[in-house]
């Protein structure tokens, strides 16, 4: 049966929660009660699930004992953890790719231990010192993957395919987060990367908010939706108000609730269903009381965007969706 507004799994991003506490202790090393406090806050905001954003807890760096303790903590709170989002650990980062690749493998193993459905990776790298000075870091350009570099592209394909094979072996989907100026920075490039990797369990995380917030000309969001959703298996969802005055080369954006920003998610989701999307959703927001805004975003999705019954026409996706468990059999011939 297809998902409906009532049962579609929606996770809360944990962007608002720092990876180090007030005493300077990494959250990975904190007592389980610190984990429970955050997960309880997320549950009380109205969420049944959380996206384990690794800027908070890094499951791939937890020992087996601590990982089991984390799972017990989440179970005790009564919140699901079906997804890990590992960010800014690019497998083609010069000088760090080997460590990032090893970390990514550990994250996949941790996802399997936790019973996750999806792990989301990207090619974006650490925020630069100049970006850290800004109110909104995306107003200053950061790292750029080398355009037209066949070797770098080939390395991305090979290493992400390696991760995809590992993920399939343990029954996990791998999703690639779109992000500006990387090989996942445009709709066409992102689709090409998934096609070149060529594994059924590897798809896109079409985080289009990362692209429409840029203070420069952007692709039309409708075109990006049409190109990327057939290859998508997980979805970070957020929105931005955007104003343009191209004649003056002026572009201004700021975070907004999903229903108020540039992207019309009601329209986008109709297309998503038409191409077979049944992935987990994650609501995000930067600034202010981000958790409350993400909770409002969840409410908006359930009230106005997601289908109210399971009798809708569902198209055929180009990649495996969540409840179609990927397996090593799907890798035959790749």
Coordinates of C-alpha atoms in Angstrom, one line a residue:
X1 CA 0.0 0.0 0.0
X2 CA 1.2 3.5 -0.9
X3 CA 2.0 6.0 1.9
X4 CA -0.7 8.6 2.9
X5 CA -0.7 11.9 4.8
X6 CA -1.4 9.9 8.0
X7 CA 1.4 7.4 7.8
X8 CA 4.1 9.0 5.6
X9 CA 7.3 8.9 7.6
X10 CA 8.6 12.4 8.3
X11 CA 11.8 13.0 10.2
X12 CA 13.0 16.2 12.0
X13 CA 16.4 17.4 11.1
X14 CA 18.7 18.0 14.1
X15 CA 20.5 21.0 12.7
X16 CA 19.5 23.1 15.8
X17 CA 21.4 20.8 18.2
X18 CA 25.2 21.3 18.5
X19 CA 27.7 18.5 18.6
X20 CA 29.4 19.9 21.7
X21 CA 27.6 20.7 25.0
X22 CA 28.1 23.8 27.2
X23 CA 30.9 22.1 29.1
X24 CA 32.8 21.3 25.8
X25 CA 32.0 17.6 25.9
X26 CA 31.3 16.1 22.4
X27 CA 27.8 14.8 22.3
X28 CA 29.2 11.4 21.1
X29 CA 30.8 11.1 24.6
X30 CA 27.9 12.5 26.6
X31 CA 25.8 10.5 28.9
X32 CA 22.8 8.8 27.3
X33 CA 20.6 11.2 29.2
X34 CA 21.8 14.1 27.0
X35 CA 20.7 12.1 23.9
X36 CA 17.4 11.4 25.6
X37 CA 16.9 15.1 26.3
X38 CA 17.2 16.1 22.7
X39 CA 15.1 13.2 21.3
X40 CA 12.4 13.9 23.9
X41 CA 12.3 17.6 22.7
X42 CA 11.9 16.4 19.1
X43 CA 9.2 14.0 20.1
X44 CA 7.3 16.7 22.1
X45 CA 7.5 18.9 19.1
X46 CA 5.3 16.4 17.3
X47 CA 7.7 14.1 15.5
X48 CA 7.6 10.3 15.5
X49 CA 11.1 10.2 13.8
X50 CA 14.4 12.0 13.8
X51 CA 17.1 12.3 11.1
X52 CA 20.4 11.6 12.9
X53 CA 22.2 14.6 11.5
X54 CA 25.8 13.9 12.3
X55 CA 26.6 17.5 13.2
X56 CA 24.9 16.4 16.5
X57 CA 25.7 12.7 17.0
X58 CA 28.1 10.8 14.7
X59 CA 26.8 7.2 14.7
X60 CA 29.7 6.1 12.6
X61 CA 32.1 7.1 15.4
X62 CA 30.2 5.3 18.2
X63 CA 31.5 2.0 19.6
X64 CA 29.2 -1.0 19.3
X65 CA 28.3 -0.7 22.9
X66 CA 27.5 3.0 22.7
X67 CA 25.6 2.5 19.5
X68 CA 23.4 -0.1 21.3
X69 CA 23.0 2.4 24.1
X70 CA 21.8 5.0 21.6
X71 CA 19.3 2.7 20.1
X72 CA 18.0 1.8 23.6
X73 CA 17.7 5.5 24.4
X74 CA 15.7 6.2 21.3
X75 CA 13.5 3.2 21.9
X76 CA 12.9 4.4 25.5
X77 CA 12.0 7.9 24.3
X78 CA 9.7 6.3 21.7
X79 CA 11.1 8.0 18.6
X80 CA 12.3 6.3 15.4
X81 CA 15.7 6.9 13.8
X82 CA 15.2 5.7 10.2
X83 CA 17.9 7.9 8.6
X84 CA 21.4 9.1 9.1
X85 CA 22.5 12.3 7.3
X86 CA 26.3 12.4 7.1
X87 CA 27.3 15.8 6.0
X88 CA 30.5 17.5 4.8
X89 CA 32.5 14.3 4.5
X90 CA 33.1 14.3 0.8
X91 CA 34.8 11.2 -0.6
X92 CA 36.7 13.3 -3.1
X93 CA 38.0 15.9 -0.6
X94 CA 41.7 16.4 -1.3
X95 CA 43.8 15.1 1.6
X96 CA 40.8 13.8 3.5
X97 CA 39.0 11.5 1.1
X98 CA 40.4 8.3 2.6
X99 CA 39.3 9.2 6.1
X100 CA 35.9 10.4 4.8
X101 CA 35.4 7.2 2.9
X102 CA 36.2 5.1 5.9
X103 CA 33.9 7.2 8.1
X104 CA 31.2 6.7 5.5
X105 CA 31.6 2.9 5.6
X106 CA 31.3 3.0 9.4
X107 CA 28.2 5.2 9.1
X108 CA 26.6 2.6 6.8
X109 CA 27.4 -0.2 9.4
X110 CA 25.9 2.0 12.1
X111 CA 22.8 2.6 10.1
X112 CA 22.3 -1.2 9.7
X113 CA 22.8 -1.7 13.5
X114 CA 20.2 1.0 14.2
X115 CA 17.8 -0.4 11.7
X116 CA 17.9 2.7 9.5
X117 CA 16.3 2.7 6.0
X118 CA 18.5 5.4 4.5
X119 CA 21.9 7.0 4.8
X120 CA 22.3 10.4 3.1
X121 CA 25.8 11.5 1.9
X122 CA 26.9 14.5 0.0
X123 CA 30.0 15.9 -1.7
X124 CA 29.9 19.3 0.1
X125 CA 32.9 20.1 2.3
X126 CA 33.5 22.0 5.6
X127 CA 32.2 25.6 5.8
X128 CA 35.1 28.0 5.1
X129 CA 36.3 30.5 7.7
X130 CA 34.8 33.3 5.6
X131 CA 31.4 31.5 5.4
X132 CA 31.5 31.2 9.2
X133 CA 31.6 35.0 9.6
X134 CA 28.3 35.4 7.8
X135 CA 24.8 35.5 9.2
X136 CA 23.8 33.0 6.5
X137 CA 26.9 31.0 5.3
X138 CA 25.5 30.4 1.8
X139 CA 25.8 34.1 0.9
X140 CA 29.6 33.5 0.5
X141 CA 30.9 30.9 -2.0
X142 CA 32.5 27.8 -0.4
X143 CA 34.2 24.8 -1.9
X144 CA 33.7 24.0 -5.5
X145 CA 34.3 20.5 -7.1
X146 CA 36.6 20.9 -10.1
X147 CA 34.4 21.4 -13.2
X148 CA 35.2 19.2 -16.2
X149 CA 37.8 17.1 -14.2
X150 CA 37.2 13.6 -15.5
X151 CA 39.5 12.0 -12.8
X152 CA 37.7 13.7 -9.9
X153 CA 34.3 12.7 -11.4
X154 CA 35.5 9.2 -11.9
X155 CA 36.7 9.1 -8.3
X156 CA 33.3 10.3 -7.1
X157 CA 31.5 7.6 -9.1
X158 CA 33.8 4.8 -8.0
X159 CA 33.8 5.7 -4.3
X160 CA 30.1 6.3 -4.1
X161 CA 29.5 3.1 -5.9
X162 CA 31.6 1.3 -3.3
X163 CA 29.5 2.8 -0.6
X164 CA 26.3 1.9 -2.5
X165 CA 27.4 -1.8 -2.8
X166 CA 28.1 -1.8 1.0
X167 CA 24.7 -0.3 1.7
X168 CA 22.9 -2.8 -0.5
X169 CA 24.7 -5.7 1.3
X170 CA 23.2 -4.6 4.6
X171 CA 19.8 -3.6 3.3
X172 CA 20.1 0.2 3.3
X173 CA 19.4 2.8 0.7
X174 CA 22.0 5.4 -0.1
X175 CA 20.8 8.9 -1.0
X176 CA 23.0 11.7 -2.4
X177 CA 22.3 15.2 -1.1
X178 CA 22.2 18.0 -3.7
X179 CA 24.4 21.0 -2.8
X180 CA 25.8 23.9 -4.7
X181 CA 29.0 23.9 -6.7
X182 CA 29.5 20.1 -6.2
X183 CA 28.9 17.4 -8.7
X184 CA 25.5 17.3 -7.0
X185 CA 25.0 21.0 -7.6
X186 CA 22.8 21.0 -10.7
X187 CA 19.8 18.8 -11.7
X188 CA 21.6 17.4 -14.8
X189 CA 24.9 16.7 -13.0
X190 CA 23.1 15.0 -10.1
X191 CA 21.1 12.7 -12.3
X192 CA 24.2 11.9 -14.4
X193 CA 26.1 10.9 -11.2
X194 CA 23.3 8.5 -10.1
X195 CA 23.2 7.1 -13.6
X196 CA 27.0 6.6 -13.7
X197 CA 27.0 4.9 -10.3
X198 CA 24.3 2.6 -11.7
X199 CA 23.0 0.9 -8.5
X200 CA 19.3 0.5 -7.8
X201 CA 19.7 1.4 -4.1
X202 CA 21.5 4.7 -4.8
X203 CA 19.3 7.7 -5.5
X204 CA 19.1 11.5 -4.9
X205 CA 18.2 13.6 -1.9
X206 CA 16.8 16.6 -3.9
X207 CA 17.5 19.2 -1.2
X208 CA 16.5 22.0 -3.6
X209 CA 16.6 24.5 -0.7
X210 CA 20.3 24.3 -0.8
X211 CA 20.2 25.7 -4.4
X212 CA 17.4 28.3 -4.4
X213 CA 18.9 30.1 -1.5
X214 CA 22.0 31.2 -3.4
X215 CA 22.5 34.9 -4.0
X216 CA 23.0 34.4 -7.7
X217 CA 21.0 33.2 -10.7
X218 CA 19.6 29.7 -10.2
X219 CA 17.9 26.9 -12.1
X220 CA 14.1 27.0 -12.2
X221 CA 12.9 24.9 -9.3
X222 CA 10.2 23.3 -11.4
X223 CA 12.8 22.0 -13.9
X224 CA 14.9 20.7 -11.1
X225 CA 12.0 18.8 -9.6
X226 CA 11.0 17.3 -12.9
X227 CA 14.6 16.1 -13.6
X228 CA 15.6 14.9 -10.1
X229 CA 12.5 13.3 -8.5
X230 CA 12.5 10.3 -10.8
X231 CA 15.9 9.4 -9.3
X232 CA 15.1 10.4 -5.7
X233 CA 14.8 8.1 -2.7
X234 CA 14.9 10.5 0.3
X235 CA 14.1 14.2 0.6
X236 CA 15.4 17.0 2.8
X237 CA 12.6 19.7 2.6
X238 CA 13.0 23.4 3.4
X239 CA 12.1 26.6 1.7
X240 CA 13.4 30.2 1.3
X241 CA 11.8 33.5 0.3
X242 CA 13.7 34.8 -2.7
X243 CA 13.8 38.2 -4.4
X244 CA 15.6 38.9 -7.7
X245 CA 16.5 42.1 -9.6
X246 CA 18.5 40.6 -12.4
X247 CA 19.0 44.1 -14.0
X248 CA 20.9 45.2 -10.9
X249 CA 22.5 41.7 -10.3
X250 CA 20.7 41.6 -6.9
X251 CA 19.6 38.4 -5.3
X252 CA 18.3 38.1 -1.7
X253 CA 17.0 35.0 0.2
X254 CA 16.2 34.1 3.7
X255 CA 14.8 31.0 5.3
X256 CA 11.0 30.6 5.3
X257 CA 8.4 28.0 6.4
X258 CA 7.8 25.5 3.6
X259 CA 4.4 27.0 2.7
X260 CA 5.7 30.5 2.4
X261 CA 8.8 30.2 0.2
X262 CA 9.7 30.0 -3.5
X263 CA 9.1 26.3 -3.9
X264 CA 5.5 25.2 -4.2
X265 CA 5.7 21.9 -2.5
X266 CA 2.1 21.1 -3.2
X267 CA 2.9 21.2 -6.9
X268 CA 6.3 19.5 -6.4
X269 CA 4.8 16.5 -4.6
X270 CA 2.2 15.9 -7.2
X271 CA 5.1 15.4 -9.7
X272 CA 6.9 13.3 -7.1
X273 CA 4.0 10.8 -6.9
X274 CA 3.7 10.7 -10.7
X275 CA 7.3 9.4 -10.9
X276 CA 6.9 6.8 -8.1
X277 CA 8.5 8.6 -5.1
X278 CA 7.8 6.9 -1.7
X279 CA 10.8 8.0 0.3
X280 CA 11.1 9.2 3.8
X281 CA 10.8 13.0 4.2
X282 CA 12.8 15.3 6.4
X283 CA 11.8 18.8 7.4
X284 CA 14.6 21.3 8.0
X285 CA 14.9 25.0 8.8
X286 CA 17.8 27.4 9.6
X287 CA 17.6 30.1 12.2
X288 CA 15.3 31.1 15.1
X289 CA 13.3 28.3 16.6
X290 CA 14.1 25.9 13.9
X291 CA 12.6 22.9 15.6
X292 CA 9.2 24.6 15.8
X293 CA 9.3 25.7 12.2
X294 CA 10.2 22.1 11.1
X295 CA 7.2 20.9 13.2
X296 CA 5.0 23.4 11.3
X297 CA 6.5 22.2 8.1
X298 CA 5.4 18.6 9.0
X299 CA 1.9 19.8 9.8
X300 CA 1.8 21.7 6.4
X301 CA 2.8 18.5 4.6
X302 CA 0.2 16.3 6.3
X303 CA -2.6 18.9 6.0
X304 CA -2.1 20.2 2.5
X305 CA 0.5 18.3 0.5
X306 CA 0.5 14.5 1.1
X307 CA -2.3 12.3 -0.3
X308 CA -5.2 11.7 2.0
X309 CA -5.8 8.1 0.8
X310 CA -3.7 5.4 -0.8
X311 CA -5.8 5.1 -4.0
X312 CA -3.7 7.6 -6.0
X313 CA -1.8 6.8 -9.2
X314 CA 1.8 6.1 -8.4
X315 CA 4.4 6.2 -11.2
X316 CA 7.5 4.1 -11.6
X317 CA 10.7 5.4 -10.0
X318 CA 14.1 4.9 -11.6
X319 CA 15.6 3.9 -8.2
X320 CA 14.5 1.6 -5.3
X321 CA 12.2 3.2 -2.8
X322 CA 12.2 2.6 1.0
X323 CA 10.1 -0.4 1.4
X324 CA 11.6 -2.1 -1.6
X325 CA 14.6 -3.6 0.3
X326 CA 17.7 -3.3 -1.8
X327 CA 19.8 -6.4 -2.1
X328 CA 23.0 -7.6 -3.6
X329 CA 21.0 -9.3 -6.3
X330 CA 20.3 -5.8 -7.7
X331 CA 24.0 -5.3 -8.2
X332 CA 24.4 -8.1 -10.7
X333 CA 26.1 -6.9 -13.9
X334 CA 27.2 -3.6 -12.5

